[in-house]
Amino acid sequence: MTVTATSVDESDQLEPKAAPGSRLARLVRLVPAAVAALSGVLLYVSFPPRTLWWLALPAFACFGWVLRGRSWKAGLGLGYLFGLGFLLPLLVWTGVEVGPGPWIALVVVEAIFVALVGAAITAVSKLPAWPLWAAALWIAGEAVRARAPFHGFPWGKIAFGQADGVFLPLAAVGGTPVLGFAVVLCGFGLYEIVRLALESRQTRVVRRSAATVALLSVAVPVVGALAARGLVSDKAEDGTTTVAVIQGNVPRAGLEFNAQRRAVLDYHVKETLRLAAKVKAGKVAKPDVVLWPENSSDVDPFADAQAYTDIDEAAKAIGAPISVGGVVERGGKLYNEQILWDPVKGPTDTYDKRQIQPFGEYLPMRSLLGAINKNWTTMVRQDFSRGTKPGVFTMNGAKIGLVTCYEAAFDWAVRSEVTDGAQLISVPSNNATFDRSEMTYQQLAMSRVRAVEHSRTVTVPVTSGVSAIIMPDGKITQKTGMFVADSLVQKVPLRSSETPATKLGILPEMALVLIAAGGLGWAVAAGVRGRRAGDV
């Protein structure tokens, strides 16, 4: 004899009832899908340039509601809608100059990872302490997304939306995985508290163990963040250095700036000479270190005598070493390179960007894409090659770690500079191709998180803005406008101690991935046992 077990979808308890087949019934079935998509939009709104970091909590609370108790197939679809709601507006800047095609293609692919996480969360949502397993699964999804495809795309990590939030000090504890985990856990915990409160009103029974877990899911992240504030400091450990951040601006926004290479170099030379004049007049302190942005010299100074002369003139005028962002061809290979330019010796050291951007600095599957549309291959005529070593320049006694633009999104790229001895981090970037979009603010928030994560001053020299100086506590002390020529000069602390996040490296992320795997394994095993028990 076979006994068929029936189960009630727990999320149905919170949904309005309607007669089967009626118009209201059809609308009711659309409620979870609408909530999933709108929750994703709410998560997007929590990201910079807005300072509404706390909206991430209700976003995940609503996401927890639509997923809990549903089938994995429903979780797959609802997770995909959540991913679209979040990533479509967050990444709209990727299509500013190249049209909507690449933007939509990127989002369609990246949302698949969120869909898989959604399916996995539905499985663990039936376990005790499910917010813990669910939050760990989210971070596991981010870990995969940061590595694949094409070496990953970590943009949109939950941690990067928390630069203004109370949870930020947790970045110093375990980096972006621990910071993101705390936010997601707190969001799911909030939903669980509401769910249990409604359940107890109906049943007049309080499930104390479940209630305790729900309360701890909210309390532990908040208390942990408050306790971690002791790890955040902007005090100098190795003295100070006076940095100058140069923003030369570009003739025009968009991809056409690449055709203005000489003008972009001239702009940065002129802004440096202008700063030198201010220093000579006593209006500004003389800098020890001068930092130019990525692509500030797309004219190869090793191949172009005039470019070499112009940069050398700027270095001599300011009387300090300059880190120059150049495009250099060497041995038939193209490199996105930072060049250490000494005012006396000229170029003395280089750092080649290691995490290059797919479809921007190199074209994956070039032959296949060329066969589909030759215009795609003309946009990236020659692939950049990857560097292999960390870049730490010694500039007037200060050790400056270079993290070029896109690399700031990758945990390993920033951490490697600090473990290699960097006392200060510089993130030279070029955002001119993205016009006045939110991209520059999203990237600036990443740099603020990195400052706290590794307890280092972070400078952000950008061709067209927003350039900034960020203290080790994540606070911006100076910044420029967009598409203006400007310079920032400030005495900043040098630090050499390592935070727990720096020392632990990848271990917190690995631990959370193992927790996620354990929860998912438990859920699958429980499901198998349940099915066997039903076949009696």
GROMACS .gro file of N, CA, C and O in nm, residues 143-206:
model
  256
  143ALA      N    1   3.074   3.403  -0.416
  143ALA     CA    2   3.208   3.348  -0.435
  143ALA      C    3   3.224   3.286  -0.574
  143ALA      O    4   3.327   3.304  -0.640
  144VAL      N    5   3.121   3.217  -0.618
  144VAL     CA    6   3.125   3.157  -0.753
  144VAL      C    7   3.123   3.269  -0.858
  144VAL      O    8   3.199   3.267  -0.955
  145ARG      N    9   3.035   3.366  -0.838
  145ARG     CA   10   3.021   3.475  -0.935
  145ARG      C   11   3.150   3.557  -0.947
  145ARG      O   12   3.176   3.617  -1.052
  146ALA      N   13   3.230   3.560  -0.841
  146ALA     CA   14   3.356   3.635  -0.844
  146ALA      C   15   3.467   3.560  -0.916
  146ALA      O   16   3.576   3.615  -0.934
  147ARG      N   17   3.437   3.438  -0.960
  147ARG     CA   18   3.541   3.356  -1.023
  147ARG      C   19   3.504   3.305  -1.162
  147ARG      O   20   3.593   3.263  -1.237
  148ALA      N   21   3.378   3.306  -1.196
  148ALA     CA   22   3.335   3.252  -1.325
  148ALA      C   23   3.212   3.328  -1.374
  148ALA      O   24   3.134   3.379  -1.293
  149PRO      N   25   3.193   3.334  -1.506
  149PRO     CA   26   3.287   3.295  -1.611
  149PRO      C   27   3.391   3.404  -1.636
  149PRO      O   28   3.379   3.516  -1.585
  150PHE      N   29   3.490   3.375  -1.714
  150PHE     CA   30   3.594   3.471  -1.755
  150PHE      C   31   3.659   3.539  -1.635
  150PHE      O   32   3.670   3.661  -1.628
  151HIS      N   33   3.698   3.458  -1.537
  151HIS     CA   34   3.767   3.505  -1.417
  151HIS      C   35   3.676   3.586  -1.324
  151HIS      O   36   3.724   3.649  -1.230
  152GLY      N   37   3.546   3.584  -1.348
  152GLY     CA   38   3.450   3.637  -1.252
  152GLY      C   39   3.412   3.782  -1.270
  152GLY      O   40   3.477   3.859  -1.344
  153PHE      N   41   3.303   3.818  -1.200
  153PHE     CA   42   3.251   3.954  -1.202
  153PHE      C   43   3.185   3.982  -1.066
  153PHE      O   44   3.066   3.958  -1.048
  154PRO      N   45   3.263   4.032  -0.968
  154PRO     CA   46   3.209   4.047  -0.832
  154PRO      C   47   3.123   4.171  -0.812
  154PRO      O   48   3.077   4.196  -0.700
  155TRP      N   49   3.104   4.250  -0.916
  155TRP     CA   50   3.025   4.373  -0.902
  155TRP      C   51   2.887   4.338  -0.844
  155TRP      O   52   2.823   4.245  -0.888
  156GLY      N   53   2.844   4.415  -0.746
  156GLY     CA   54   2.715   4.388  -0.684
  156GLY      C   55   2.723   4.303  -0.560
  156GLY      O   56   2.620   4.261  -0.506
  157LYS      N   57   2.845   4.275  -0.512
  157LYS     CA   58   2.856   4.209  -0.382
  157LYS      C   59   2.782   4.292  -0.277
  157LYS      O   60   2.792   4.415  -0.277
  158ILE      N   61   2.711   4.226  -0.188
  158ILE     CA   62   2.634   4.299  -0.087
  158ILE      C   63   2.723   4.392  -0.006
  158ILE      O   64   2.683   4.503   0.030
  159ALA      N   65   2.845   4.351   0.021
  159ALA     CA   66   2.938   4.434   0.100
  159ALA      C   67   2.960   4.570   0.036
  159ALA      O   68   2.979   4.670   0.107
  160PHE      N   69   2.957   4.578  -0.096
  160PHE     CA   70   2.987   4.703  -0.165
  160PHE      C   71   2.876   4.806  -0.152
  160PHE      O   72   2.894   4.922  -0.191
  161GLY      N   73   2.762   4.765  -0.099
  161GLY     CA   74   2.654   4.860  -0.075
  161GLY      C   75   2.650   4.910   0.069
  161GLY      O   76   2.557   4.981   0.107
  162GLN      N   77   2.751   4.874   0.149
  162GLN     CA   78   2.747   4.901   0.293
  162GLN      C   79   2.853   5.000   0.340
  162GLN      O   80   2.885   5.004   0.459
  163ALA      N   81   2.905   5.081   0.250
  163ALA     CA   82   3.012   5.175   0.288
  163ALA      C   83   2.965   5.278   0.390
  163ALA      O   84   3.047   5.332   0.465
  164ASP      N   85   2.836   5.307   0.395
  164ASP     CA   86   2.783   5.404   0.491
  164ASP      C   87   2.710   5.338   0.606
  164ASP      O   88   2.649   5.407   0.688
  165GLY      N   89   2.713   5.205   0.613
  165GLY     CA   90   2.630   5.134   0.708
  165GLY      C   91   2.698   5.098   0.838
  165GLY      O   92   2.820   5.104   0.852
  166VAL      N   93   2.616   5.054   0.935
  166VAL     CA   94   2.668   5.017   1.067
  166VAL      C   95   2.747   4.887   1.062
  166VAL      O   96   2.827   4.860   1.153
  167PHE      N   97   2.728   4.807   0.959
  167PHE     CA   98   2.797   4.679   0.950
  167PHE      C   99   2.939   4.691   0.894
  167PHE      O  100   3.014   4.593   0.896
  168LEU      N  101   2.978   4.807   0.844
  168LEU     CA  102   3.106   4.825   0.774
  168LEU      C  103   3.226   4.773   0.853
  168LEU      O  104   3.316   4.712   0.792
  169PRO      N  105   3.237   4.795   0.985
  169PRO     CA  106   3.356   4.745   1.057
  169PRO      C  107   3.380   4.595   1.042
  169PRO      O  108   3.493   4.549   1.061
  170LEU      N  109   3.277   4.519   1.009
  170LEU     CA  110   3.295   4.374   0.991
  170LEU      C  111   3.386   4.343   0.873
  170LEU      O  112   3.438   4.231   0.864
  171ALA      N  113   3.407   4.439   0.783
  171ALA     CA  114   3.500   4.418   0.673
  171ALA      C  115   3.640   4.392   0.726
  171ALA      O  116   3.718   4.317   0.667
  172ALA      N  117   3.675   4.454   0.839
  172ALA     CA  118   3.807   4.435   0.900
  172ALA      C  119   3.818   4.299   0.968
  172ALA      O  120   3.928   4.251   0.995
  173VAL      N  121   3.704   4.236   0.996
  173VAL     CA  122   3.704   4.105   1.063
  173VAL      C  123   3.728   3.993   0.963
  173VAL      O  124   3.812   3.906   0.983
  174GLY      N  125   3.651   3.994   0.854
  174GLY     CA  126   3.661   3.884   0.758
  174GLY      C  127   3.641   3.925   0.614
  174GLY      O  128   3.602   3.842   0.532
  175GLY      N  129   3.662   4.053   0.585
  175GLY     CA  130   3.652   4.099   0.447
  175GLY      C  131   3.510   4.108   0.397
  175GLY      O  132   3.413   4.105   0.474
  176THR      N  133   3.495   4.117   0.266
  176THR     CA  134   3.362   4.133   0.206
  176THR      C  135   3.270   4.014   0.231
  176THR      O  136   3.149   4.032   0.244
  177PRO      N  137   3.321   3.889   0.240
  177PRO     CA  138   3.229   3.777   0.267
  177PRO      C  139   3.160   3.789   0.403
  177PRO      O  140   3.039   3.766   0.414
  178VAL      N  141   3.235   3.824   0.507
  178VAL     CA  142   3.176   3.835   0.641
  178VAL      C  143   3.082   3.955   0.648
  178VAL      O  144   2.973   3.947   0.707
  179LEU      N  145   3.121   4.066   0.588
  179LEU     CA  146   3.035   4.184   0.586
  179LEU      C  147   2.904   4.154   0.514
  179LEU      O  148   2.795   4.183   0.565
  180GLY      N  149   2.912   4.094   0.397
  180GLY     CA  150   2.791   4.060   0.322
  180GLY      C  151   2.706   3.957   0.394
  180GLY      O  152   2.583   3.967   0.397
  181PHE      N  153   2.769   3.857   0.454
  181PHE     CA  154   2.697   3.753   0.529
  181PHE      C  155   2.616   3.814   0.642
  181PHE      O  156   2.499   3.777   0.664
  182ALA      N  157   2.675   3.908   0.714
  182ALA     CA  158   2.605   3.971   0.827
  182ALA      C  159   2.479   4.043   0.781
  182ALA      O  160   2.374   4.035   0.845
  183VAL      N  161   2.488   4.114   0.669
  183VAL     CA  162   2.373   4.189   0.618
  183VAL      C  163   2.262   4.094   0.575
  183VAL      O  164   2.144   4.113   0.609
  184VAL      N  165   2.298   3.991   0.499
  184VAL     CA  166   2.197   3.896   0.449
  184VAL      C  167   2.134   3.818   0.564
  184VAL      O  168   2.012   3.798   0.568
  185LEU      N  169   2.217   3.775   0.660
  185LEU     CA  170   2.165   3.703   0.776
  185LEU      C  171   2.066   3.789   0.854
  185LEU      O  172   1.959   3.741   0.896
  186CYS      N  173   2.100   3.915   0.872
  186CYS     CA  174   2.012   4.006   0.945
  186CYS      C  175   1.879   4.023   0.871
  186CYS      O  176   1.772   4.026   0.933
  187GLY      N  177   1.884   4.033   0.739
  187GLY     CA  178   1.761   4.047   0.660
  187GLY      C  179   1.672   3.927   0.670
  187GLY      O  180   1.551   3.938   0.695
  188PHE      N  181   1.729   3.806   0.654
  188PHE     CA  182   1.650   3.684   0.668
  188PHE      C  183   1.599   3.667   0.812
  188PHE      O  184   1.488   3.620   0.834
  189GLY      N  185   1.682   3.708   0.908
  189GLY     CA  186   1.641   3.700   1.048
  189GLY      C  187   1.522   3.788   1.078
  189GLY      O  188   1.432   3.749   1.155
  190LEU      N  189   1.518   3.907   1.018
  190LEU     CA  190   1.404   3.997   1.038
  190LEU      C  191   1.275   3.933   0.987
  190LEU      O  192   1.170   3.941   1.053
  191TYR      N  193   1.282   3.870   0.870
  191TYR     CA  194   1.162   3.801   0.819
  191TYR      C  195   1.119   3.689   0.913
  191TYR      O  196   1.000   3.672   0.942
  192GLU      N  197   1.216   3.613   0.964
  192GLU     CA  198   1.184   3.500   1.050
  192GLU      C  199   1.117   3.547   1.179
  192GLU      O  200   1.025   3.483   1.230
  193ILE      N  201   1.160   3.662   1.231
  193ILE     CA  202   1.097   3.717   1.351
  193ILE      C  203   0.951   3.751   1.323
  193ILE      O  204   0.860   3.718   1.402
  194VAL      N  205   0.925   3.816   1.210
  194VAL     CA  206   0.788   3.853   1.173
  194VAL      C  207   0.704   3.727   1.151
  194VAL      O  208   0.589   3.717   1.198
  195ARG      N  209   0.762   3.629   1.082
  195ARG     CA  210   0.687   3.505   1.053
  195ARG      C  211   0.648   3.433   1.182
  195ARG      O  212   0.533   3.390   1.198
  196LEU      N  213   0.742   3.421   1.275
  196LEU     CA  214   0.713   3.351   1.401
  196LEU      C  215   0.614   3.428   1.487
  196LEU      O  216   0.531   3.368   1.557
  197ALA      N  217   0.621   3.562   1.481
  197ALA     CA  218   0.526   3.643   1.557
  197ALA      C  219   0.384   3.622   1.506
  197ALA      O  220   0.288   3.606   1.584
  198LEU      N  221   0.367   3.620   1.373
  198LEU     CA  222   0.235   3.596   1.314
  198LEU      C  223   0.185   3.455   1.345
  198LEU      O  224   0.068   3.433   1.373
  199GLU      N  225   0.278   3.360   1.340
  199GLU     CA  226   0.241   3.221   1.369
  199GLU      C  227   0.194   3.205   1.513
  199GLU      O  228   0.095   3.136   1.542
  200SER      N  229   0.266   3.270   1.607
  200SER     CA  230   0.229   3.257   1.748
  200SER      C  231   0.094   3.322   1.778
  200SER      O  232   0.020   3.277   1.866
  201ARG      N  233   0.060   3.428   1.702
  201ARG     CA  234  -0.072   3.490   1.721
  201ARG      C  235  -0.183   3.396   1.679
  201ARG      O  236  -0.291   3.395   1.737
  202GLN      N  237  -0.156   3.317   1.574
  202GLN     CA  238  -0.258   3.225   1.525
  202GLN      C  239  -0.269   3.100   1.613
  202GLN      O  240  -0.379   3.052   1.641
  203THR      N  241  -0.155   3.046   1.655
  203THR     CA  242  -0.155   2.918   1.727
  203THR      C  243  -0.151   2.933   1.879
  203THR      O  244  -0.173   2.835   1.951
  204ARG      N  245  -0.120   3.056   1.925
  204ARG     CA  246  -0.103   3.082   2.069
  204ARG      C  247   0.012   3.001   2.128
  204ARG      O  248   0.018   2.976   2.248
  205VAL      N  249   0.103   2.958   2.042
  205VAL     CA  250   0.219   2.880   2.086
  205VAL      C  251   0.346   2.953   2.041
  205VAL      O  252   0.358   2.992   1.925
  206VAL      N  253   0.439   2.969   2.133
  206VAL     CA  254   0.568   3.031   2.100
  206VAL      C  255   0.674   2.923   2.092
  206VAL      O  256   0.699   2.851   2.190
   0.00000   0.00000   0.00000
